[in-house]
Amino acid sequence: MTDFAYTHYANGYVQSIHDKALGMYTYYAYDANGNKTVEGYISLTNPLDLTFGATDLYQYSTIRYDSHNRIVDILDPKINIHYEYDAVGNRRMVKSVYHEVGTGTRRTQEYWYRYDNMDRFTVTMGQLGTLENGIFTPSGRATSAADTDVFINKGVPGGDGLAISYNFAGERVQVVNASNGSREHYTYTADGYLEEVRIDGNLRALRVNDALGRVTTYHEYTPDGTTVNYTKSTVYHKDGRLFSESGTDGNTLYEYYLAKGETDPSGNLFAQSGKGALAHIYNDANGDQNGGTLTNTYYAYAYWDEAKVNAIQTEAYNQSIGKNHTKWKPGYSDINFDVNGHIKNAIDRVGNRTIQYVSDAQGMILLRDEITGTITPPNYRHHPANYNPGTAANKVARYYYVDGQRVGDISNTGDSRVDYLQSLKDRKDKKSGNYADWTPIASADFDQRYTPIGANTPGNVAGSYTVRSGDTLQSIALSVWGDSAMWFYIADANGLTDTDVLVAGTVLTLPNKITNVHNNSGTFRPYSPGEAIGDTSPTLPAAPTTMPWAIYSRVLGSNTPVEV
């Protein structure tokens, strides 16, 4: 049962929220202009009594503003962030001081930004320095306005910086990555949908789009650009939901829940024609005809303000296992919510994996703390290539916010946003097992704006938005993309102009295009619950076998079977 106690300032602004059910205390303060100057989230020792102190201070930030009401400093016991702006309000520099997750080592992250005459970033997360004989050297600031030797560049090799170019249509056409020196080039269809990705001159990815901008076929290529090494074809429902996929990952079918109390002719609660939440995914791996493994994944939901997944079960079958199939137990994850409907934890039973979450009063995640032990070998004869005990690990991510917008995150899980070349490598190197060979990689993101193009970015299908009373094209673009200036994409996709009055209840199309070009005091990266929650899918146990080795090696690998 929820139990909130609120206090307010004389002007009606919220001062504090005491969640007595969860023992969380939220505190805000404001300046004369209504800017939030303090934002704090505290876990109480005694859920009912503030005087007993705190068990954790997730955030207690003091925020400072300039004369234009732009944030210039965020001062917190765990992080400090300083912003500088150019004459038209673009972020020129972001300097952050934080402590690494796990080691506690104090680090400083300093990013510099450059813009074109349309205020689009042309260098993001770069460095300040000088250029001599084609060699860039990081340096301090210029000593005077006449000192033109110091400028903003993507930075030295191995850094985080990127140099970005646009075409006349305003589309991102080239990115040069300081991290690995790769040069990505993008081409688009006549109506502005991403089509080709070339890396260092070679074709590495190709999207085939239908008339609605949906990606119906996707190919990835070998480094020389001559051979397809990954492919996926997709069929959609009219409303953009997935119907089926086929390709390198096998054939996949998606089924959805029918209306409450409704069943199909076979008595099932879900079907491919269902209009409800995702209920079932069927995948045949490399094809049943090739001896592939068939998997069925089922989803159950808890209903709060919206449907939220609270259980996932994955079952597998391989015809070669024969009568021993009954020993192959399913993988199972259950996801639990607190009394407010915010995610509390997720447990991967077979994977020996537990994820704990802490959220703020609005449900945005402040902490994800994942603890994993090794996986016990199954108590049946299994093939070692299909069993990985994983690695005992603790994966942690902390997130920081000001007024509902994320301003930074730190973790030991590595960068969540990588260039296209790295994303291709990650797919190739993906390993099975519970944290197979996992090692912590300290990372921090205080840019919170740039989003690289990747296999799933921009999305493969348009999104949708239901208009609420008072919405404008600008306010919708701000809420879904973090940039009100991108309103014209919504207008074009829906046959609207900036003077049209939006009617509540109208469903608008949100085109799947690159909308990430500005970085100023009014832009931000929209909150993504799925990203903050992370992977909650269940681990499937190792496949059993009782078959002769000569047959088994053709099905699952080449190592020697093990009797456990």
Coordinates of N, CA and C in Angstrom, one line a residue, residues 118-331:
M118 N 24.3 26.4 -38.2 CA 23.0 26.0 -37.9 C 22.9 25.3 -36.5
D119 N 23.9 25.6 -35.7 CA 24.0 25.1 -34.3 C 23.9 23.6 -34.2
R120 N 24.4 22.9 -35.2 CA 24.5 21.4 -35.2 C 25.9 21.1 -34.7
F121 N 26.1 20.1 -33.8 CA 27.4 19.8 -33.4 C 28.2 19.1 -34.5
T122 N 29.4 19.6 -34.7 CA 30.3 19.1 -35.7 C 31.5 18.4 -35.0
V123 N 31.8 18.7 -33.8 CA 32.7 18.0 -32.9 C 31.9 17.7 -31.6
T124 N 31.8 16.5 -31.1 CA 31.2 16.2 -29.9 C 32.2 15.4 -29.0
M125 N 32.2 15.7 -27.7 CA 33.1 15.0 -26.8 C 34.5 15.1 -27.2
G126 N 34.9 16.2 -27.8 CA 36.3 16.4 -28.3 C 37.2 17.0 -27.2
Q127 N 38.3 17.5 -27.7 CA 39.4 18.1 -26.9 C 39.8 19.4 -27.4
L128 N 40.4 20.2 -26.5 CA 40.9 21.5 -26.8 C 42.4 21.3 -27.0
G129 N 43.0 21.9 -28.1 CA 44.4 21.7 -28.3 C 44.9 22.5 -29.5
T130 N 46.1 22.1 -30.0 CA 46.7 22.8 -31.1 C 47.0 21.7 -32.2
L131 N 47.2 22.2 -33.4 CA 47.6 21.3 -34.5 C 48.9 21.8 -35.2
E132 N 49.8 20.9 -35.2 CA 51.1 21.3 -35.8 C 51.6 20.1 -36.7
N133 N 51.8 20.4 -38.0 CA 52.3 19.3 -38.9 C 51.3 18.2 -38.9
G134 N 50.0 18.5 -38.8 CA 49.0 17.5 -38.9 C 48.8 16.7 -37.6
I135 N 49.5 17.0 -36.6 CA 49.4 16.3 -35.3 C 48.7 17.1 -34.3
F136 N 47.6 16.6 -33.7 CA 46.9 17.3 -32.7 C 47.5 17.1 -31.3
T137 N 47.6 18.1 -30.6 CA 48.2 18.0 -29.2 C 47.2 18.7 -28.2
P138 N 46.7 18.0 -27.2 CA 45.8 18.6 -26.3 C 46.5 19.7 -25.5
S139 N 45.8 20.8 -25.2 CA 46.4 21.9 -24.5 C 45.4 22.6 -23.6
G140 N 45.9 23.6 -22.9 CA 45.0 24.4 -22.1 C 44.2 25.4 -23.0
R141 N 43.5 26.3 -22.4 CA 42.7 27.3 -23.1 C 43.6 28.4 -23.8
A142 N 43.1 29.0 -24.8 CA 43.8 30.1 -25.5 C 44.1 31.2 -24.4
T143 N 45.2 31.9 -24.6 CA 45.6 33.0 -23.7 C 44.9 34.3 -24.0
S144 N 44.3 34.5 -25.2 CA 43.6 35.7 -25.5 C 42.8 35.5 -26.7
A145 N 41.9 36.5 -27.0 CA 41.0 36.3 -28.2 C 41.8 36.2 -29.5
A146 N 43.0 36.8 -29.5 CA 43.9 36.7 -30.7 C 44.6 35.4 -30.9
D147 N 44.6 34.6 -29.8 CA 45.3 33.3 -29.9 C 44.4 32.3 -30.7
T148 N 44.7 32.1 -31.9 CA 43.9 31.2 -32.8 C 44.5 29.9 -33.0
D149 N 45.6 29.6 -32.3 CA 46.2 28.3 -32.4 C 45.4 27.2 -31.7
V150 N 44.7 27.6 -30.6 CA 44.0 26.6 -29.8 C 42.6 26.5 -30.4
F151 N 42.2 25.3 -30.7 CA 40.8 25.1 -31.2 C 40.3 23.7 -30.7
I152 N 39.0 23.5 -31.1 CA 38.3 22.2 -30.6 C 38.4 21.2 -31.7
N153 N 38.9 20.0 -31.4 CA 39.1 18.9 -32.3 C 38.5 17.6 -31.7
K154 N 38.3 16.6 -32.5 CA 37.8 15.4 -32.0 C 38.8 14.7 -31.0
G155 N 40.1 15.1 -31.1 CA 41.0 14.7 -30.1 C 42.0 13.6 -30.6
V156 N 42.8 13.2 -29.6 CA 43.8 12.2 -29.9 C 43.2 10.8 -30.1
P157 N 43.9 9.9 -30.8 CA 43.5 8.5 -31.0 C 43.2 7.9 -29.6
G158 N 42.2 7.1 -29.5 CA 41.8 6.4 -28.3 C 40.9 7.2 -27.4
G159 N 40.6 8.5 -27.8 CA 39.7 9.3 -27.1 C 38.2 9.1 -27.4
D160 N 37.4 9.9 -26.8 CA 35.9 9.7 -27.0 C 35.4 10.6 -28.1
G161 N 36.2 11.5 -28.7 CA 35.6 12.5 -29.6 C 35.2 12.0 -30.9
L162 N 34.3 12.8 -31.6 CA 33.9 12.5 -32.9 C 33.7 13.8 -33.7
A163 N 34.1 13.7 -35.0 CA 33.9 14.8 -35.9 C 32.7 14.4 -36.8
I164 N 31.8 15.3 -37.0 CA 30.5 14.9 -37.6 C 30.2 15.9 -38.8
S165 N 29.7 15.3 -39.9 CA 29.4 16.1 -41.1 C 27.9 15.9 -41.5
Y166 N 27.3 16.9 -42.1 CA 25.9 16.8 -42.5 C 25.8 17.1 -44.0
N167 N 24.7 16.7 -44.7 CA 24.5 17.1 -46.0 C 23.5 18.2 -46.1
F168 N 23.1 18.7 -47.3 CA 22.2 19.8 -47.4 C 20.8 19.6 -46.8
A169 N 20.5 18.3 -46.6 CA 19.2 18.0 -46.0 C 19.2 18.0 -44.5
G170 N 20.4 18.2 -44.0 CA 20.6 18.2 -42.5 C 20.8 16.8 -41.9
E171 N 21.1 15.8 -42.8 CA 21.2 14.4 -42.3 C 22.7 14.2 -42.0
R172 N 22.9 13.4 -41.0 CA 24.3 13.0 -40.6 C 24.9 12.1 -41.7
V173 N 26.0 12.5 -42.3 CA 26.5 11.7 -43.4 C 27.9 11.2 -43.1
Q174 N 28.6 11.7 -42.2 CA 29.9 11.2 -41.8 C 30.2 11.4 -40.4
V175 N 30.9 10.4 -39.8 CA 31.4 10.4 -38.4 C 32.8 9.9 -38.4
V176 N 33.8 10.6 -37.9 CA 35.1 10.1 -37.7 C 35.3 9.9 -36.2
N177 N 35.7 8.7 -35.9 CA 35.8 8.3 -34.5 C 37.3 8.4 -34.0
A178 N 37.5 9.2 -32.9 CA 38.9 9.3 -32.4 C 39.2 7.9 -31.7
S179 N 38.3 7.2 -31.2 CA 38.5 6.0 -30.5 C 39.3 5.0 -31.3
N180 N 39.0 4.8 -32.5 CA 39.6 3.8 -33.3 C 40.0 4.3 -34.7
G181 N 39.8 5.6 -35.0 CA 40.2 6.1 -36.2 C 39.2 5.8 -37.4
S182 N 38.2 5.0 -37.1 CA 37.3 4.6 -38.2 C 36.5 5.8 -38.7
R183 N 36.1 5.7 -40.0 CA 35.4 6.8 -40.7 C 34.1 6.1 -41.2
E184 N 32.9 6.5 -40.6 CA 31.6 6.0 -41.0 C 30.9 7.0 -41.9
H185 N 30.4 6.4 -43.0 CA 29.7 7.3 -44.0 C 28.3 6.7 -44.2
Y186 N 27.3 7.6 -44.2 CA 25.9 7.1 -44.2 C 25.2 7.7 -45.5
T187 N 24.3 6.9 -46.1 CA 23.5 7.4 -47.2 C 22.0 7.1 -46.8
Y188 N 21.1 7.9 -47.4 CA 19.7 7.8 -47.1 C 18.9 7.7 -48.3
T189 N 17.6 7.2 -48.1 CA 16.7 7.2 -49.2 C 16.2 8.6 -49.5
A190 N 15.5 8.8 -50.6 CA 15.0 10.1 -51.0 C 14.1 10.7 -49.9
D191 N 13.4 9.9 -49.1 CA 12.6 10.5 -48.1 C 13.2 10.4 -46.7
G192 N 14.6 10.3 -46.7 CA 15.3 10.5 -45.5 C 15.5 9.4 -44.5
Y193 N 15.3 8.2 -44.9 CA 15.6 7.0 -44.0 C 17.0 6.4 -44.3
L194 N 17.6 6.1 -43.2 CA 19.0 5.5 -43.3 C 19.0 4.3 -44.2
E195 N 20.0 4.2 -45.1 CA 20.0 3.1 -46.1 C 21.4 2.3 -46.0
E196 N 22.5 3.0 -46.2 CA 23.8 2.3 -46.2 C 24.7 2.9 -45.1
V197 N 25.5 2.0 -44.6 CA 26.6 2.4 -43.7 C 27.9 1.9 -44.3
R198 N 28.8 2.8 -44.6 CA 30.2 2.4 -45.0 C 31.2 2.8 -44.0
I199 N 32.1 1.9 -43.7 CA 33.2 2.1 -42.8 C 34.5 2.0 -43.5
D200 N 35.3 3.1 -43.4 CA 36.5 3.2 -44.1 C 36.4 2.9 -45.6
G201 N 35.3 3.3 -46.2 CA 35.0 3.1 -47.6 C 34.3 1.8 -48.0
N202 N 34.3 0.8 -47.1 CA 33.6 -0.4 -47.5 C 32.2 -0.5 -46.9
L203 N 31.3 -1.1 -47.7 CA 29.9 -1.3 -47.3 C 29.9 -2.3 -46.1
R204 N 29.4 -1.9 -45.0 CA 29.3 -2.8 -43.8 C 27.9 -3.1 -43.4
A205 N 26.9 -2.2 -43.8 CA 25.5 -2.5 -43.4 C 24.6 -1.9 -44.4
L206 N 23.5 -2.6 -44.7 CA 22.5 -2.1 -45.7 C 21.1 -2.3 -45.1
R207 N 20.3 -1.3 -45.2 CA 18.9 -1.3 -44.8 C 18.0 -1.2 -46.0
V208 N 17.1 -2.1 -46.2 CA 16.0 -2.0 -47.2 C 14.8 -1.5 -46.5
N209 N 14.3 -0.3 -46.9 CA 13.1 0.3 -46.3 C 11.9 0.2 -47.2
D210 N 10.7 0.0 -46.6 CA 9.5 0.0 -47.3 C 9.0 1.5 -47.4
A211 N 7.8 1.7 -48.0 CA 7.3 3.0 -48.2 C 7.0 3.8 -46.9
L212 N 6.8 3.0 -45.8 CA 6.6 3.6 -44.5 C 7.8 3.9 -43.7
G213 N 9.0 3.6 -44.3 CA 10.3 3.7 -43.6 C 10.6 2.6 -42.7
R214 N 9.9 1.5 -42.8 CA 10.2 0.3 -41.9 C 11.3 -0.5 -42.6
V215 N 12.2 -1.0 -41.8 CA 13.4 -1.8 -42.3 C 12.9 -3.2 -42.5
T216 N 12.7 -3.6 -43.7 CA 12.2 -4.9 -44.1 C 13.4 -5.9 -44.2
T217 N 14.5 -5.5 -44.6 CA 15.7 -6.3 -44.8 C 16.9 -5.6 -44.3
Y218 N 17.8 -6.3 -43.5 CA 19.0 -5.7 -43.0 C 20.1 -6.7 -43.2
H219 N 21.2 -6.2 -43.8 CA 22.4 -7.0 -44.0 C 23.6 -6.3 -43.4
E220 N 24.5 -7.2 -42.8 CA 25.9 -6.7 -42.4 C 26.9 -7.5 -43.3
Y221 N 28.0 -6.8 -43.5 CA 29.0 -7.4 -44.4 C 30.4 -7.5 -43.7
T222 N 31.2 -8.4 -44.3 CA 32.5 -8.6 -43.9 C 33.3 -7.3 -44.0
P223 N 34.5 -7.2 -43.3 CA 35.2 -5.9 -43.4 C 35.6 -5.4 -44.8
D224 N 35.7 -6.3 -45.8 CA 36.1 -5.9 -47.1 C 34.8 -5.5 -47.9
G225 N 33.6 -5.6 -47.3 CA 32.4 -5.2 -47.9 C 31.9 -6.1 -49.0
T226 N 32.4 -7.3 -49.2 CA 32.0 -8.1 -50.3 C 31.0 -9.2 -50.0
T227 N 31.0 -9.6 -48.7 CA 30.2 -10.8 -48.4 C 29.3 -10.5 -47.2
V228 N 28.0 -10.9 -47.3 CA 27.0 -10.7 -46.3 C 27.3 -11.8 -45.2
N229 N 27.5 -11.3 -43.9 CA 27.8 -12.3 -42.8 C 26.7 -12.2 -41.8
Y230 N 25.7 -11.4 -42.0 CA 24.5 -11.4 -41.1 C 23.4 -10.8 -41.9
T231 N 22.2 -11.4 -41.7 CA 21.0 -10.9 -42.4 C 19.8 -11.1 -41.6
K232 N 18.8 -10.2 -41.8 CA 17.5 -10.4 -41.1 C 16.5 -9.7 -42.0
S233 N 15.4 -10.4 -42.2 CA 14.2 -9.9 -42.9 C 13.1 -9.8 -42.0
T234 N 12.3 -8.8 -42.0 CA 11.2 -8.6 -41.0 C 9.9 -8.3 -41.7
V235 N 8.8 -8.9 -41.2 CA 7.5 -8.6 -41.6 C 6.8 -7.9 -40.4
Y236 N 6.0 -6.9 -40.7 CA 5.3 -6.1 -39.6 C 3.8 -6.2 -39.7
H237 N 3.1 -6.0 -38.6 CA 1.7 -5.7 -38.6 C 1.5 -4.3 -39.2
K238 N 0.3 -4.0 -39.5 CA 0.0 -2.6 -40.0 C 0.3 -1.5 -39.0
D239 N 0.2 -1.9 -37.7 CA 0.5 -0.9 -36.6 C 2.0 -0.8 -36.3
G240 N 2.9 -1.6 -37.0 CA 4.3 -1.5 -36.8 C 4.8 -2.6 -35.9
R241 N 4.0 -3.3 -35.2 CA 4.5 -4.4 -34.3 C 5.1 -5.5 -35.2
L242 N 6.0 -6.3 -34.6 CA 6.7 -7.4 -35.3 C 5.7 -8.5 -35.5
F243 N 5.7 -9.1 -36.7 CA 5.0 -10.2 -37.1 C 5.9 -11.4 -37.2
S244 N 7.0 -11.3 -37.9 CA 8.0 -12.4 -38.1 C 9.3 -11.9 -38.5
E245 N 10.3 -12.7 -38.3 CA 11.7 -12.4 -38.7 C 12.3 -13.6 -39.3
S246 N 13.3 -13.5 -40.2 CA 14.0 -14.6 -40.7 C 15.4 -14.2 -41.1
G247 N 16.3 -15.1 -41.0 CA 17.7 -14.8 -41.4 C 18.7 -15.6 -40.6
T248 N 19.9 -15.0 -40.3 CA 21.0 -15.6 -39.6 C 20.6 -16.2 -38.3
D249 N 19.7 -15.5 -37.6 CA 19.3 -15.9 -36.2 C 18.1 -16.9 -36.3
G250 N 17.8 -17.4 -37.5 CA 16.7 -18.4 -37.6 C 15.4 -17.7 -38.0
N251 N 14.3 -18.4 -37.9 CA 13.0 -17.9 -38.1 C 12.3 -17.6 -36.8
T252 N 11.7 -16.4 -36.7 CA 11.1 -16.0 -35.4 C 9.7 -15.5 -35.7
L253 N 8.7 -16.0 -34.8 CA 7.3 -15.6 -34.9 C 7.0 -14.9 -33.6
Y254 N 6.1 -13.8 -33.7 CA 5.7 -13.1 -32.5 C 4.2 -13.2 -32.4
E255 N 3.7 -13.5 -31.1 CA 2.3 -13.6 -30.9 C 2.0 -12.7 -29.7
Y256 N 0.7 -12.2 -29.7 CA 0.3 -11.2 -28.8 C -1.0 -11.6 -28.1
Y257 N -1.2 -11.1 -26.9 CA -2.4 -11.5 -26.1 C -3.7 -11.0 -26.8
L258 N -4.7 -11.8 -26.8 CA -6.0 -11.4 -27.3 C -6.7 -10.6 -26.2
A259 N -7.9 -10.1 -26.6 CA -8.7 -9.3 -25.6 C -9.1 -10.2 -24.4
K260 N -9.2 -9.5 -23.3 CA -9.6 -10.2 -22.0 C -10.8 -11.1 -22.2
G261 N -10.6 -12.4 -21.8 CA -11.7 -13.4 -22.0 C -11.8 -14.0 -23.3
E262 N -11.0 -13.6 -24.3 CA -11.0 -14.1 -25.6 C -9.9 -15.1 -25.9
T263 N -10.2 -16.1 -26.7 CA -9.3 -17.2 -27.1 C -9.4 -17.4 -28.6
D264 N -8.3 -18.0 -29.1 CA -8.4 -18.4 -30.5 C -9.1 -19.7 -30.7
P265 N -9.3 -20.3 -31.9 CA -10.1 -21.5 -32.0 C -9.5 -22.7 -31.3
S266 N -8.2 -22.6 -31.0 CA -7.5 -23.7 -30.3 C -7.5 -23.5 -28.7
G267 N -8.1 -22.4 -28.3 CA -8.2 -22.1 -26.9 C -7.0 -21.3 -26.3
N268 N -6.1 -20.9 -27.2 CA -5.0 -20.1 -26.8 C -5.4 -18.6 -26.4
L269 N -4.7 -18.1 -25.5 CA -4.9 -16.7 -25.1 C -4.2 -15.7 -25.9
F270 N -3.4 -16.2 -26.8 CA -2.6 -15.3 -27.7 C -2.5 -15.8 -29.1
A271 N -2.2 -14.9 -30.1 CA -2.1 -15.3 -31.5 C -1.3 -14.2 -32.2
Q272 N -0.9 -14.5 -33.4 CA -0.1 -13.4 -34.1 C -1.0 -12.2 -34.4
S273 N -2.3 -12.5 -34.4 CA -3.3 -11.4 -34.7 C -3.7 -10.6 -33.5
G274 N -3.2 -11.0 -32.3 CA -3.6 -10.4 -31.1 C -3.2 -8.9 -31.1
K275 N -4.0 -8.1 -30.3 CA -3.8 -6.7 -30.3 C -3.2 -6.2 -28.9
G276 N -3.0 -7.2 -28.0 CA -2.5 -6.8 -26.7 C -1.0 -6.8 -26.6
A277 N -0.4 -7.0 -25.4 CA 1.0 -7.0 -25.2 C 1.6 -8.3 -25.7
L278 N 3.0 -8.3 -26.0 CA 3.7 -9.4 -26.5 C 3.5 -10.6 -25.5
A279 N 3.2 -11.7 -26.1 CA 2.9 -12.9 -25.2 C 3.9 -14.0 -25.5
H280 N 4.3 -14.2 -26.7 CA 5.1 -15.4 -27.1 C 6.0 -15.2 -28.2
I281 N 7.2 -15.6 -28.1 CA 8.2 -15.6 -29.3 C 8.7 -17.0 -29.5
Y282 N 8.5 -17.4 -30.8 CA 9.0 -18.7 -31.2 C 10.2 -18.5 -32.1
N283 N 11.3 -19.2 -31.9 CA 12.5 -19.1 -32.7 C 13.0 -20.5 -33.0
D284 N 13.4 -20.8 -34.3 CA 13.9 -22.1 -34.7 C 15.4 -22.1 -34.9
A285 N 16.1 -21.2 -34.3 CA 17.6 -21.1 -34.4 C 18.0 -21.2 -35.9
N286 N 18.8 -22.2 -36.2 CA 19.2 -22.3 -37.6 C 18.3 -23.2 -38.4
G287 N 17.1 -23.3 -38.0 CA 16.1 -24.1 -38.7 C 16.0 -25.5 -38.3
D288 N 14.7 -25.9 -38.0 CA 14.5 -27.3 -37.6 C 15.0 -28.3 -38.5
Q289 N 14.9 -28.0 -39.8 CA 15.4 -28.9 -40.9 C 16.9 -29.1 -40.8
N290 N 17.6 -28.2 -40.1 CA 19.0 -28.3 -40.0 C 19.4 -28.8 -38.6
G291 N 18.5 -29.4 -37.9 CA 18.8 -29.8 -36.5 C 18.9 -28.7 -35.5
G292 N 18.4 -27.6 -35.8 CA 18.5 -26.4 -34.9 C 17.6 -26.6 -33.7
T293 N 17.9 -25.8 -32.7 CA 17.2 -25.8 -31.5 C 16.0 -24.8 -31.6
L294 N 14.8 -25.3 -31.1 CA 13.6 -24.5 -31.1 C 13.4 -23.9 -29.8
T295 N 13.1 -22.7 -29.7 CA 12.8 -22.0 -28.4 C 11.5 -21.3 -28.4
N296 N 10.8 -21.4 -27.3 CA 9.6 -20.7 -27.0 C 9.7 -19.9 -25.8
T297 N 9.5 -18.6 -25.9 CA 9.6 -17.7 -24.8 C 8.3 -17.0 -24.5
Y298 N 7.8 -17.1 -23.3 CA 6.5 -16.6 -22.9 C 6.6 -15.5 -21.9
Y299 N 5.7 -14.5 -22.0 CA 5.7 -13.3 -21.2 C 4.4 -13.2 -20.4
A300 N 4.5 -12.9 -19.1 CA 3.4 -12.6 -18.3 C 3.5 -11.1 -17.8
Y301 N 2.4 -10.5 -17.4 CA 2.4 -9.1 -17.1 C 1.7 -8.8 -15.8
A302 N 2.2 -7.7 -15.1 CA 1.4 -7.1 -14.1 C 0.9 -5.8 -14.6
Y303 N -0.3 -5.4 -14.2 CA -0.9 -4.2 -14.8 C -1.0 -3.1 -13.8
W304 N -0.2 -2.1 -14.0 CA -0.2 -0.9 -13.2 C -0.8 0.2 -14.0
D305 N -0.1 1.3 -14.2 CA -0.6 2.3 -15.2 C -0.5 1.8 -16.6
E306 N 0.4 0.8 -16.8 CA 0.5 0.1 -18.1 C 0.9 -1.3 -17.8
A307 N 0.9 -2.1 -18.8 CA 1.4 -3.5 -18.7 C 2.9 -3.6 -18.5
K308 N 3.3 -4.3 -17.5 CA 4.7 -4.4 -17.2 C 5.1 -5.9 -17.0
V309 N 6.1 -6.3 -17.8 CA 6.5 -7.8 -17.7 C 6.9 -8.1 -16.3
N310 N 6.3 -9.2 -15.8 CA 6.7 -9.7 -14.4 C 7.1 -11.1 -14.4
A311 N 7.1 -11.8 -15.6 CA 7.7 -13.1 -15.7 C 8.0 -13.5 -17.1
I312 N 9.2 -14.1 -17.3 CA 9.6 -14.6 -18.6 C 10.1 -16.0 -18.5
Q313 N 9.6 -16.9 -19.4 CA 10.0 -18.3 -19.3 C 10.4 -18.7 -20.7
T314 N 11.6 -19.3 -20.8 CA 12.1 -19.8 -22.1 C 12.2 -21.3 -22.1
E315 N 11.6 -22.0 -23.1 CA 11.7 -23.5 -23.2 C 12.4 -23.8 -24.5
A316 N 13.2 -24.9 -24.5 CA 13.9 -25.2 -25.7 C 13.7 -26.7 -26.1
Y317 N 13.8 -27.0 -27.4 CA 13.7 -28.4 -27.8 C 14.7 -28.6 -29.0
N318 N 15.3 -29.7 -29.0 CA 16.1 -30.1 -30.2 C 15.8 -31.6 -30.5
Q319 N 15.4 -31.8 -31.7 CA 14.9 -33.2 -32.0 C 15.9 -34.3 -31.8
S320 N 17.2 -33.9 -31.9 CA 18.3 -34.9 -31.7 C 18.4 -35.4 -30.3
I321 N 17.8 -34.6 -29.3 CA 17.9 -35.1 -27.9 C 17.0 -36.2 -27.6
G322 N 15.9 -36.3 -28.4 CA 15.0 -37.4 -28.3 C 14.3 -37.5 -27.0
K323 N 14.2 -38.7 -26.4 CA 13.5 -38.9 -25.2 C 14.1 -38.2 -24.0
N324 N 15.3 -37.8 -24.1 CA 16.0 -37.1 -23.0 C 15.5 -35.6 -22.9
H325 N 14.6 -35.2 -23.8 CA 14.1 -33.8 -23.9 C 13.5 -33.4 -22.5
T326 N 12.8 -34.3 -21.8 CA 12.1 -33.9 -20.6 C 13.1 -33.4 -19.5
K327 N 14.4 -33.8 -19.7 CA 15.4 -33.3 -18.7 C 15.8 -31.8 -18.9
W328 N 15.5 -31.3 -20.1 CA 15.9 -30.0 -20.4 C 14.9 -29.0 -19.8
K329 N 15.2 -28.5 -18.7 CA 14.2 -27.6 -18.0 C 14.3 -26.2 -18.6
P330 N 13.2 -25.5 -18.3 CA 13.2 -24.1 -18.9 C 14.0 -23.1 -18.1
G331 N 14.3 -22.0 -18.7 CA 14.9 -20.9 -18.0 C 13.7 -20.0 -17.5

